[in-house]
Coordinates of C-alpha atoms (C1' of nucleotides) in Angstrom, one line a residue:
Chain A
M64 CA 60.6 58.9 -36.7
P65 CA 62.7 61.3 -34.8
K66 CA 66.4 61.9 -35.0
R67 CA 67.8 61.8 -38.5
T68 CA 71.3 62.2 -39.6
K69 CA 72.8 65.7 -39.5
A70 CA 72.1 66.3 -43.2
E71 CA 68.5 65.2 -42.7
A72 CA 68.2 67.6 -39.8
E73 CA 69.4 70.4 -42.0
A74 CA 66.9 69.3 -44.6
T75 CA 64.0 69.6 -42.2
R76 CA 65.3 73.1 -41.3
E77 CA 65.1 74.0 -45.0
A78 CA 61.7 72.3 -45.3
L79 CA 60.4 74.4 -42.4
L80 CA 61.6 77.6 -44.1
D81 CA 60.1 76.5 -47.4
A82 CA 56.9 75.8 -45.6
A83 CA 57.0 79.2 -43.9
E84 CA 57.4 80.9 -47.3
V85 CA 54.3 79.2 -48.6
I86 CA 52.1 79.7 -45.6
F87 CA 53.2 83.3 -44.9
L88 CA 52.4 84.0 -48.5
E89 CA 48.9 82.7 -48.4
R90 CA 47.8 83.5 -44.8
G91 CA 50.0 86.5 -43.9
V92 CA 52.7 86.4 -41.3
S93 CA 50.7 87.3 -38.2
R94 CA 47.9 84.9 -38.9
T95 CA 50.0 81.8 -39.5
S96 CA 50.7 79.7 -36.5
L97 CA 53.9 77.8 -36.0
E98 CA 51.8 74.6 -36.1
Q99 CA 50.6 75.4 -39.6
I100 CA 54.1 75.9 -40.7
A101 CA 55.2 72.6 -39.1
R102 CA 52.4 70.6 -40.6
Q103 CA 53.0 72.1 -44.1
A104 CA 56.6 70.7 -43.7
G105 CA 55.3 67.4 -42.4
M106 CA 56.7 68.1 -38.9
T107 CA 55.3 69.3 -35.6
R108 CA 55.8 72.4 -33.6
G109 CA 58.6 70.7 -31.7
A110 CA 60.8 70.7 -34.8
V111 CA 60.2 74.4 -35.3
Y112 CA 61.1 75.2 -31.7
W113 CA 64.2 73.1 -32.0
H114 CA 65.6 74.9 -35.1
F115 CA 64.3 78.4 -34.3
K116 CA 63.8 80.4 -31.2
N117 CA 60.3 81.7 -32.2
K118 CA 58.4 83.0 -35.1
S119 CA 60.5 86.1 -35.4
D120 CA 63.7 84.1 -35.5
L121 CA 62.2 81.9 -38.2
F122 CA 61.2 84.9 -40.1
H123 CA 64.7 86.3 -40.1
A124 CA 66.1 83.0 -41.1
M125 CA 63.8 83.0 -44.0
L126 CA 65.0 86.5 -45.0
D127 CA 68.6 85.4 -44.8
R128 CA 68.1 82.8 -47.5
V129 CA 67.5 85.6 -50.1
K130 CA 70.1 88.3 -50.4
M131 CA 68.2 91.5 -50.6
P132 CA 68.2 92.6 -54.2
L133 CA 69.0 96.2 -53.5
R134 CA 72.2 95.2 -51.7
Q135 CA 73.0 92.7 -54.3
L136 CA 72.5 95.4 -56.9
L137 CA 75.2 97.5 -55.3
D138 CA 77.6 94.6 -55.2
D139 CA 77.0 93.9 -58.9
V140 CA 77.6 97.5 -59.8
E141 CA 81.1 97.3 -58.4
D142 CA 81.6 94.0 -60.0
P143 CA 84.5 93.8 -62.5
E144 CA 87.7 95.7 -62.6
R145 CA 86.6 97.2 -65.9
P146 CA 85.1 100.6 -65.1
R147 CA 81.8 101.4 -66.9
A148 CA 80.1 104.7 -67.4
P149 CA 78.3 105.4 -64.1
L150 CA 74.8 105.6 -65.6
E151 CA 75.4 102.4 -67.6
S152 CA 76.6 100.7 -64.5
L153 CA 73.5 101.8 -62.7
R154 CA 71.2 100.7 -65.5
L155 CA 72.7 97.2 -65.6
A156 CA 72.6 96.8 -61.9
T157 CA 68.9 97.8 -61.9
L158 CA 68.2 95.3 -64.6
H159 CA 70.0 92.6 -62.8
A160 CA 68.1 93.3 -59.6
L161 CA 64.9 93.0 -61.6
A162 CA 66.0 89.7 -62.9
R163 CA 66.8 88.4 -59.5
L164 CA 63.4 89.4 -58.2
Q165 CA 61.8 87.0 -60.6
R166 CA 63.4 84.0 -59.2
P167 CA 60.7 82.0 -57.3
R168 CA 62.2 82.2 -53.8
S169 CA 63.1 85.9 -54.1
R170 CA 59.8 86.7 -55.5
R171 CA 58.0 84.8 -52.7
V172 CA 60.0 86.4 -49.9
H173 CA 59.7 89.9 -51.3
T174 CA 56.0 89.5 -51.7
I175 CA 55.8 88.5 -48.1
L176 CA 57.9 91.5 -47.1
F177 CA 55.8 93.9 -49.1
H178 CA 52.3 92.6 -48.7
C179 CA 52.1 89.9 -46.1
C180 CA 53.7 91.3 -42.9
E181 CA 53.3 94.2 -40.6
S182 CA 55.9 96.6 -39.4
S183 CA 56.0 96.1 -35.6
S184 CA 54.6 92.6 -35.5
D185 CA 57.2 89.9 -35.6
V186 CA 60.1 91.7 -37.1
D187 CA 61.1 95.3 -37.6
I188 CA 60.7 95.7 -41.3
L189 CA 61.0 99.4 -41.1
D190 CA 64.6 99.4 -39.9
L191 CA 65.4 96.6 -42.2
H192 CA 64.2 98.6 -45.3
Q193 CA 65.6 101.8 -43.8
K194 CA 69.2 100.7 -43.6
L195 CA 69.0 99.1 -47.0
S196 CA 67.4 102.1 -48.6
D197 CA 69.8 104.6 -47.1
E198 CA 72.9 102.6 -48.0
C199 CA 71.5 102.1 -51.5
F200 CA 70.9 105.8 -51.9
E201 CA 74.3 106.9 -50.6
T202 CA 76.1 104.6 -53.0
M203 CA 74.0 105.3 -56.1
V204 CA 73.9 109.0 -55.7
E205 CA 77.6 109.1 -56.0
R206 CA 77.2 107.5 -59.5
F207 CA 74.7 110.1 -60.5
Q208 CA 76.9 112.9 -59.2
E209 CA 79.8 111.6 -61.2
A210 CA 77.6 111.3 -64.3
H211 CA 76.5 114.9 -63.7
R212 CA 80.0 116.1 -63.4
T213 CA 81.2 114.3 -66.5
G214 CA 78.2 115.6 -68.5
T215 CA 76.6 112.1 -69.0
L216 CA 73.6 113.1 -67.0
V217 CA 71.4 115.8 -68.5
E218 CA 72.3 118.9 -66.7
S219 CA 68.9 120.0 -65.6
V220 CA 68.4 116.7 -63.8
E221 CA 69.8 116.9 -60.3
P222 CA 71.7 113.8 -59.2
E223 CA 69.8 113.4 -55.9
I224 CA 66.5 113.7 -57.7
A225 CA 67.5 111.3 -60.4
C226 CA 68.6 108.8 -57.7
R227 CA 65.3 109.1 -55.8
M228 CA 63.4 108.7 -59.1
L229 CA 65.2 105.5 -59.9
M230 CA 64.8 104.1 -56.4
S231 CA 61.1 105.1 -56.2
M232 CA 60.4 103.6 -59.6
F233 CA 62.1 100.4 -58.7
L234 CA 60.4 100.2 -55.4
G235 CA 57.0 101.1 -56.8
L236 CA 57.4 98.6 -59.6
M237 CA 58.2 95.8 -57.1
H238 CA 55.3 96.7 -54.9
D239 CA 52.9 96.8 -57.8
W240 CA 54.1 93.8 -59.7
L241 CA 54.4 91.6 -56.6
R242 CA 50.8 92.4 -55.7
G243 CA 49.6 90.5 -58.8
P244 CA 52.5 89.0 -60.8
D245 CA 50.1 87.6 -63.4
R246 CA 48.8 90.9 -64.6
Y247 CA 51.8 91.7 -66.7
D248 CA 55.2 90.4 -67.7
I249 CA 57.7 92.1 -65.5
G250 CA 60.5 90.6 -67.6
E251 CA 59.3 92.7 -70.5
I252 CA 57.8 95.8 -68.8
G253 CA 60.5 96.2 -66.3
P254 CA 63.5 96.6 -68.7
R255 CA 61.5 98.9 -70.9
I256 CA 60.8 101.2 -67.9
I257 CA 64.4 101.2 -66.8
D258 CA 65.7 101.7 -70.2
T259 CA 63.3 104.5 -71.0
F260 CA 64.3 106.2 -67.7
F261 CA 68.0 106.1 -68.5
E262 CA 67.4 107.0 -72.1
R263 CA 65.6 110.2 -71.0
I264 CA 68.2 111.3 -68.5
T265 CA 71.4 110.4 -70.4
L266 CA 73.2 112.6 -72.8
Y267 CA 75.0 110.6 -75.5
P268 CA 78.2 112.2 -76.8
T269 CA 78.4 109.8 -79.7
A270 CA 76.5 106.6 -79.6
G271 CA 73.5 105.3 -77.7
I272 CA 72.9 102.9 -75.0
G273 CA 72.3 100.1 -77.5
T274 CA 73.7 96.9 -76.2
S275 CA 77.0 97.7 -74.4
S276 CA 79.1 99.8 -76.7
A277 CA 78.5 102.8 -74.5
P278 CA 81.2 105.4 -74.6
T279 CA 83.1 105.6 -71.4
E280 CA 85.2 108.7 -72.1
S281 CA 83.8 112.2 -72.0
S282 CA 86.3 113.0 -69.4
G283 CA 85.9 116.7 -70.0
S284 CA 85.0 117.4 -66.4
V285 CA 82.6 120.3 -66.7
Q286 CA 82.3 121.3 -63.1
Chain B
M118 CA 26.9 106.8 -18.0
P119 CA 25.5 104.9 -20.9
K120 CA 23.2 106.3 -23.6
R121 CA 24.4 109.5 -24.9
T122 CA 22.7 111.9 -27.3
K123 CA 22.8 111.1 -31.0
A124 CA 25.5 113.6 -31.6
E125 CA 27.6 112.3 -28.7
A126 CA 27.3 108.8 -30.1
E127 CA 28.6 109.9 -33.4
A128 CA 31.4 111.6 -31.5
T129 CA 32.5 108.4 -29.8
R130 CA 32.4 106.6 -33.2
E131 CA 34.8 109.2 -34.5
A132 CA 36.9 108.9 -31.4
L133 CA 37.1 105.1 -31.8
L134 CA 38.3 105.6 -35.4
D135 CA 40.8 108.2 -34.3
A136 CA 42.0 105.8 -31.6
A137 CA 42.3 103.0 -34.2
E138 CA 44.5 105.1 -36.4
V139 CA 46.9 105.8 -33.5
I140 CA 47.1 102.2 -32.2
F141 CA 47.2 100.6 -35.6
L142 CA 50.1 102.9 -36.4
E143 CA 52.1 102.1 -33.4
R144 CA 51.3 98.4 -32.9
G145 CA 50.3 97.2 -36.3
V146 CA 46.8 96.1 -37.2
S147 CA 46.9 92.4 -36.3
R148 CA 48.6 93.0 -32.9
T149 CA 46.1 95.5 -31.7
S150 CA 43.1 94.3 -29.8
L151 CA 39.7 96.0 -29.9
E152 CA 40.1 96.6 -26.2
Q153 CA 43.3 98.6 -26.8
I154 CA 41.4 100.7 -29.3
A155 CA 38.5 101.2 -26.9
R156 CA 40.7 102.2 -24.0
Q157 CA 42.6 104.7 -26.2
A158 CA 39.3 106.3 -26.9
G159 CA 38.2 106.2 -23.3
M160 CA 35.6 103.5 -24.0
T161 CA 35.2 99.8 -23.6
R162 CA 34.9 97.0 -26.1
G163 CA 31.2 97.3 -25.8
A164 CA 31.2 100.6 -27.6
V165 CA 33.3 99.2 -30.4
Y166 CA 31.0 96.3 -30.9
W167 CA 28.1 98.6 -30.9
H168 CA 29.4 100.8 -33.7
F169 CA 31.3 98.2 -35.7
K170 CA 30.7 94.5 -36.5
N171 CA 34.3 93.5 -35.8
K172 CA 37.9 94.7 -36.4
S173 CA 37.6 94.3 -40.2
D174 CA 34.5 96.5 -40.3
L175 CA 36.2 99.1 -38.1
F176 CA 39.2 99.0 -40.4
H177 CA 37.1 99.6 -43.5
A178 CA 35.3 102.5 -41.7
M179 CA 38.7 104.0 -41.0
L180 CA 39.6 103.7 -44.7
D181 CA 36.4 105.3 -45.7
R182 CA 37.3 108.5 -43.8
V183 CA 40.1 109.2 -46.2
K184 CA 39.4 109.2 -49.9
M185 CA 42.1 107.3 -51.6
P186 CA 44.5 109.8 -53.2
L187 CA 44.9 107.9 -56.4
R188 CA 41.1 108.0 -57.0
Q189 CA 41.0 111.6 -55.8
L190 CA 43.8 112.2 -58.3
L191 CA 41.7 111.1 -61.2
D192 CA 38.7 113.1 -60.1
D193 CA 40.9 116.2 -59.9
V194 CA 42.3 115.6 -63.3
E195 CA 38.9 115.9 -64.8
D196 CA 38.0 118.8 -62.6
P197 CA 37.3 122.1 -64.5
E198 CA 35.6 122.6 -67.8
R199 CA 38.8 124.2 -69.0
P200 CA 40.7 121.6 -70.9
R201 CA 44.4 121.4 -70.2
A202 CA 47.2 119.7 -72.0
P203 CA 47.1 116.0 -71.0
L204 CA 50.5 115.9 -69.6
E205 CA 50.1 119.1 -67.7
S206 CA 46.8 117.8 -66.3
L207 CA 48.6 114.6 -65.1
R208 CA 51.4 116.6 -63.6
L209 CA 49.0 118.8 -61.6
A210 CA 46.9 115.8 -60.5
T211 CA 50.0 114.0 -59.3
L212 CA 51.2 117.1 -57.3
H213 CA 47.8 117.4 -55.8
A214 CA 47.8 113.8 -54.7
L215 CA 51.1 114.4 -53.1
A216 CA 49.8 117.3 -51.2
R217 CA 46.8 115.4 -50.0
L218 CA 49.1 112.7 -48.7
Q219 CA 50.7 115.0 -46.3
R220 CA 47.6 115.8 -44.4
P221 CA 47.8 114.1 -41.0
R222 CA 44.9 111.7 -41.3
S223 CA 45.7 110.7 -44.9
R224 CA 49.3 110.2 -43.9
R225 CA 48.5 108.1 -40.9
V226 CA 46.0 105.9 -42.8
H227 CA 48.3 105.4 -45.7
T228 CA 51.2 104.5 -43.5
I229 CA 49.0 101.9 -41.9
L230 CA 48.0 100.6 -45.4
F231 CA 51.6 100.4 -46.5
H232 CA 53.5 99.3 -43.5
C233 CA 51.2 98.3 -40.7
C234 CA 48.8 95.7 -42.1
E235 CA 48.9 92.4 -43.9
S236 CA 47.2 91.3 -47.0
S237 CA 44.9 88.5 -46.0
S238 CA 44.5 89.4 -42.4
D239 CA 41.7 91.6 -41.5
V240 CA 41.0 93.2 -44.8
D241 CA 41.8 92.3 -48.4
I242 CA 44.3 95.1 -49.2
L243 CA 45.3 93.4 -52.4
D244 CA 42.0 93.7 -54.1
L245 CA 41.6 97.2 -52.7
H246 CA 44.9 98.3 -54.2
Q247 CA 44.3 96.3 -57.3
K248 CA 41.0 97.9 -58.3
L249 CA 42.4 101.3 -57.6
S250 CA 45.6 100.7 -59.5
D251 CA 43.9 99.3 -62.5
E252 CA 41.3 102.0 -62.7
C253 CA 44.1 104.6 -62.3
F254 CA 46.1 103.1 -65.1
E255 CA 43.3 102.9 -67.5
T256 CA 42.4 106.5 -67.1
M257 CA 45.9 107.9 -67.0
V258 CA 47.2 105.9 -70.0
E259 CA 44.6 107.5 -72.1
R260 CA 46.1 110.9 -71.3
F261 CA 49.5 109.7 -72.2
Q262 CA 48.3 108.2 -75.5
E263 CA 46.6 111.5 -76.3
A264 CA 49.9 113.3 -75.6
H265 CA 51.7 110.8 -77.7
R266 CA 49.3 111.4 -80.7
T267 CA 49.5 115.1 -80.4
G268 CA 53.2 115.1 -80.1
T269 CA 53.4 116.5 -76.6
L270 CA 55.0 113.3 -75.3
V271 CA 58.5 112.5 -76.6
E272 CA 58.0 110.0 -79.4
S273 CA 60.4 107.4 -78.2
V274 CA 58.5 107.1 -74.9
E275 CA 55.6 104.7 -75.2
P276 CA 52.5 105.9 -73.4
E277 CA 52.0 102.6 -71.4
I278 CA 55.5 102.7 -70.2
A279 CA 55.3 106.4 -69.2
C280 CA 52.2 105.7 -67.3
R281 CA 53.7 102.8 -65.4
M282 CA 56.8 104.9 -64.7
L283 CA 54.7 107.7 -63.2
M284 CA 52.6 105.3 -61.2
S285 CA 55.6 103.3 -59.9
M286 CA 57.4 106.5 -59.0
F287 CA 54.5 107.8 -57.1
L288 CA 53.9 104.5 -55.4
G289 CA 57.5 104.0 -54.5
L290 CA 57.8 107.5 -53.2
M291 CA 54.8 107.0 -51.0
H292 CA 56.1 103.7 -49.7
D293 CA 59.6 105.1 -49.0
W294 CA 58.5 108.4 -47.5
L295 CA 55.8 107.0 -45.3
R296 CA 58.4 104.6 -43.9
G297 CA 60.2 107.5 -42.3
P298 CA 58.6 110.8 -43.0
D299 CA 61.2 112.8 -41.0
R300 CA 64.1 111.7 -43.3
Y301 CA 63.3 114.3 -46.0
D302 CA 60.8 116.9 -46.8
I303 CA 58.4 115.3 -49.3
G304 CA 56.9 118.7 -49.9
E305 CA 60.1 119.7 -51.6
I306 CA 61.5 116.4 -52.9
G307 CA 58.2 115.2 -54.3
P308 CA 57.4 118.0 -56.7
R309 CA 61.0 118.1 -57.9
I310 CA 60.7 114.4 -58.8
I311 CA 57.4 114.9 -60.5
D312 CA 58.5 118.0 -62.4
T313 CA 61.7 116.4 -63.5
F314 CA 59.9 113.4 -64.8
F315 CA 57.4 115.4 -66.8
E316 CA 60.1 117.8 -68.0
R317 CA 62.1 114.8 -69.4
I318 CA 59.2 113.2 -71.3
T319 CA 57.5 116.4 -72.5
L320 CA 58.1 118.1 -75.8
Y321 CA 57.4 121.8 -75.7
P322 CA 56.2 123.2 -79.0
T323 CA 56.8 126.8 -77.8
A324 CA 57.4 127.4 -74.1
G325 CA 58.3 125.3 -71.1
I326 CA 56.3 124.3 -68.1
G327 CA 56.7 126.4 -65.0
T328 CA 59.9 128.3 -65.0
S329 CA 62.3 126.3 -66.9
S330 CA 62.2 127.0 -70.6
A331 CA 64.3 124.0 -71.3
P332 CA 64.0 122.6 -74.7
T333 CA 64.2 118.8 -74.8
E334 CA 66.3 118.0 -77.7
S335 CA 68.4 114.9 -77.8
S336 CA 65.6 113.5 -79.8
G337 CA 68.1 111.6 -81.9
S338 CA 66.5 108.2 -81.1
V339 CA 69.4 105.9 -81.3
Q340 CA 69.4 102.2 -82.2
Chain C
dA180 C1' 3.4 118.8 -20.6
dC181 C1' 4.5 114.8 -18.9
dA182 C1' 4.6 110.1 -17.7
dG183 C1' 5.4 105.8 -19.3
dG184 C1' 7.6 102.7 -22.7
dC185 C1' 11.0 101.5 -25.7
dA186 C1' 15.0 101.6 -28.3
dT187 C1' 19.7 103.3 -27.9
dA188 C1' 24.4 103.5 -26.3
dC189 C1' 27.2 101.7 -23.9
dA190 C1' 29.5 98.5 -19.8
dT191 C1' 30.3 94.0 -17.8
dA192 C1' 30.7 89.1 -17.6
dC193 C1' 31.5 84.8 -19.6
dA194 C1' 32.5 81.0 -22.7
dT195 C1' 35.4 79.6 -26.3
dG196 C1' 39.2 78.8 -29.0
dA197 C1' 43.6 79.3 -30.5
dA198 C1' 48.5 80.2 -30.1
dT199 C1' 52.5 80.3 -27.3
dG200 C1' 56.4 78.5 -24.7
dT201 C1' 58.2 74.9 -22.0
dA202 C1' 59.0 70.5 -20.0
dA203 C1' 59.2 65.8 -20.4
dA204 C1' 59.2 61.6 -23.1
dC205 C1' 60.9 59.2 -26.9
dT206 C1' 63.9 57.6 -30.7
dT207 C1' 67.7 57.0 -33.1
dG208 C1' 72.6 58.2 -34.9
dA209 C1' 77.4 58.6 -33.5
Chain D
dT61 C1' 75.5 55.4 -23.8
dC62 C1' 75.0 60.1 -24.7
dA63 C1' 73.2 63.7 -27.0
dA64 C1' 70.9 65.5 -31.1
dG65 C1' 66.5 65.8 -33.1
dT66 C1' 61.5 65.3 -32.7
dT67 C1' 57.1 64.3 -30.6
dT68 C1' 53.6 64.8 -27.1
dA69 C1' 51.5 66.9 -23.2
dC70 C1' 50.5 70.8 -20.5
dA71 C1' 49.9 75.4 -18.5
dT72 C1' 49.2 80.0 -19.6
dT73 C1' 47.8 83.9 -21.9
dC74 C1' 44.9 86.5 -24.6
dA75 C1' 41.6 88.1 -28.1
dT76 C1' 37.2 87.3 -29.7
dG77 C1' 32.2 87.2 -29.8
dT78 C1' 28.1 87.1 -27.5
dA79 C1' 25.0 87.5 -23.9
dT80 C1' 23.3 90.2 -20.5
dG81 C1' 22.8 94.3 -17.6
dT82 C1' 21.5 99.1 -17.3
dA83 C1' 20.8 103.8 -17.5
dT84 C1' 19.5 107.3 -20.3
dG85 C1' 17.6 109.9 -24.3
dC86 C1' 13.7 110.1 -27.2
dC87 C1' 9.0 109.6 -28.5
dT88 C1' 4.1 109.1 -28.1
dG89 C1' -0.5 109.2 -26.2
dT90 C1' -3.3 111.8 -23.5

DNA sequence: ACAGGCATACATACATGAATGTAAACTTGA
DNA sequence: TCAAGTTTACATTCATGTATGTATGCCTGT
């Protein structure tokens, strides 16, 4: 029954993307044909070619439905007008990114990105990750540098190294957990890892990280 | 000129695997045909099908030429009769694994594993990583537990968490660096990351690790 | 030692199937 | 009716696996 209303057309588009997520996940991107995606959505290849130029286009559209967590992380760091201690801000952002990752769609798409698609096949994952990673590093390292200046970051820990440690840990944790999400509860392990990391590199002038009563002064710029 | 000597046949086999590394790297595994591999090696598909059952078999043969660094890491931890402190043994093993990764062949193959192949396409990467990762965790966590018992590991750091931190950091660093090896010198950044990590979780009864005799105080476990 | 015979180490040819992209038909909402 | 949305049909491309061809190295009997 062709030709639905405009809303229905949009619904089939979403259904196609949903289907793509499922099939990409279980067959891998390169091994899934557009017909498999169409059938999973209850359509035919014609519908796919109407809404998307080709598989690569569909893939990008699928990615666009989930904001990348690393980018979202940065946005949430900047979030309120209320300035936090830089390390605390980074910690919360990381935890938030971890929480986002557990949402079904985000989890599926990132699993596909990490484990079910090749670099130079249908989409240039390399550049995609590259830009995100670089942008993420540049923004986060400023926080670490500020923490280092203000003495919140343990002095023997270089800001650039701390930043790469955090990013590597997060990346590695994603990679490992998404490989087999049922092996352990990321909602429990993840925060413990993040918190332990920040606990080990943070110098507390007065109180601890605890819940949120982190001290935000220590304005004695050491230099 | 068919039918070479036995040594020559073995040489073509190696040439085919070399070619596979190159082409897999630049085209991705699923997009490379066996003919492309054969031509890169100066052969035809007949040679490929003589030496290997199919693309999956060839892929596994390629993997077999590089011992997996994580497994090699564990072997080297156990290496001499001389018993080391568990954390120091882990640190050295990690550094050694990092060094191995920089060797051209290892680097190429691991780049392929991380970025140029899908999970359920030609080989089951998931299981492959899974077994390795689990085995690695089980062995390493014992070391961390021992360090925790003997007081070498900072008490507020749980052994299981420390183990996952190290593994995630290493995995994430591999993933990130192999994505664009020319962005930074892993030979310099890597060890600094590893050393900083162990410096931050180690309690030194008397002296420090390499150069830095930094005492890790701040043991006032808050909360 | 050497002449056959056989297995080896490839190359070539072919049959098959599957995925792609496009064009044309169809069907219904606006 | 017109165009958006979807189906069906078709031509093309391409990789795969296999079957066959073939020349050479190696071995064995004498």
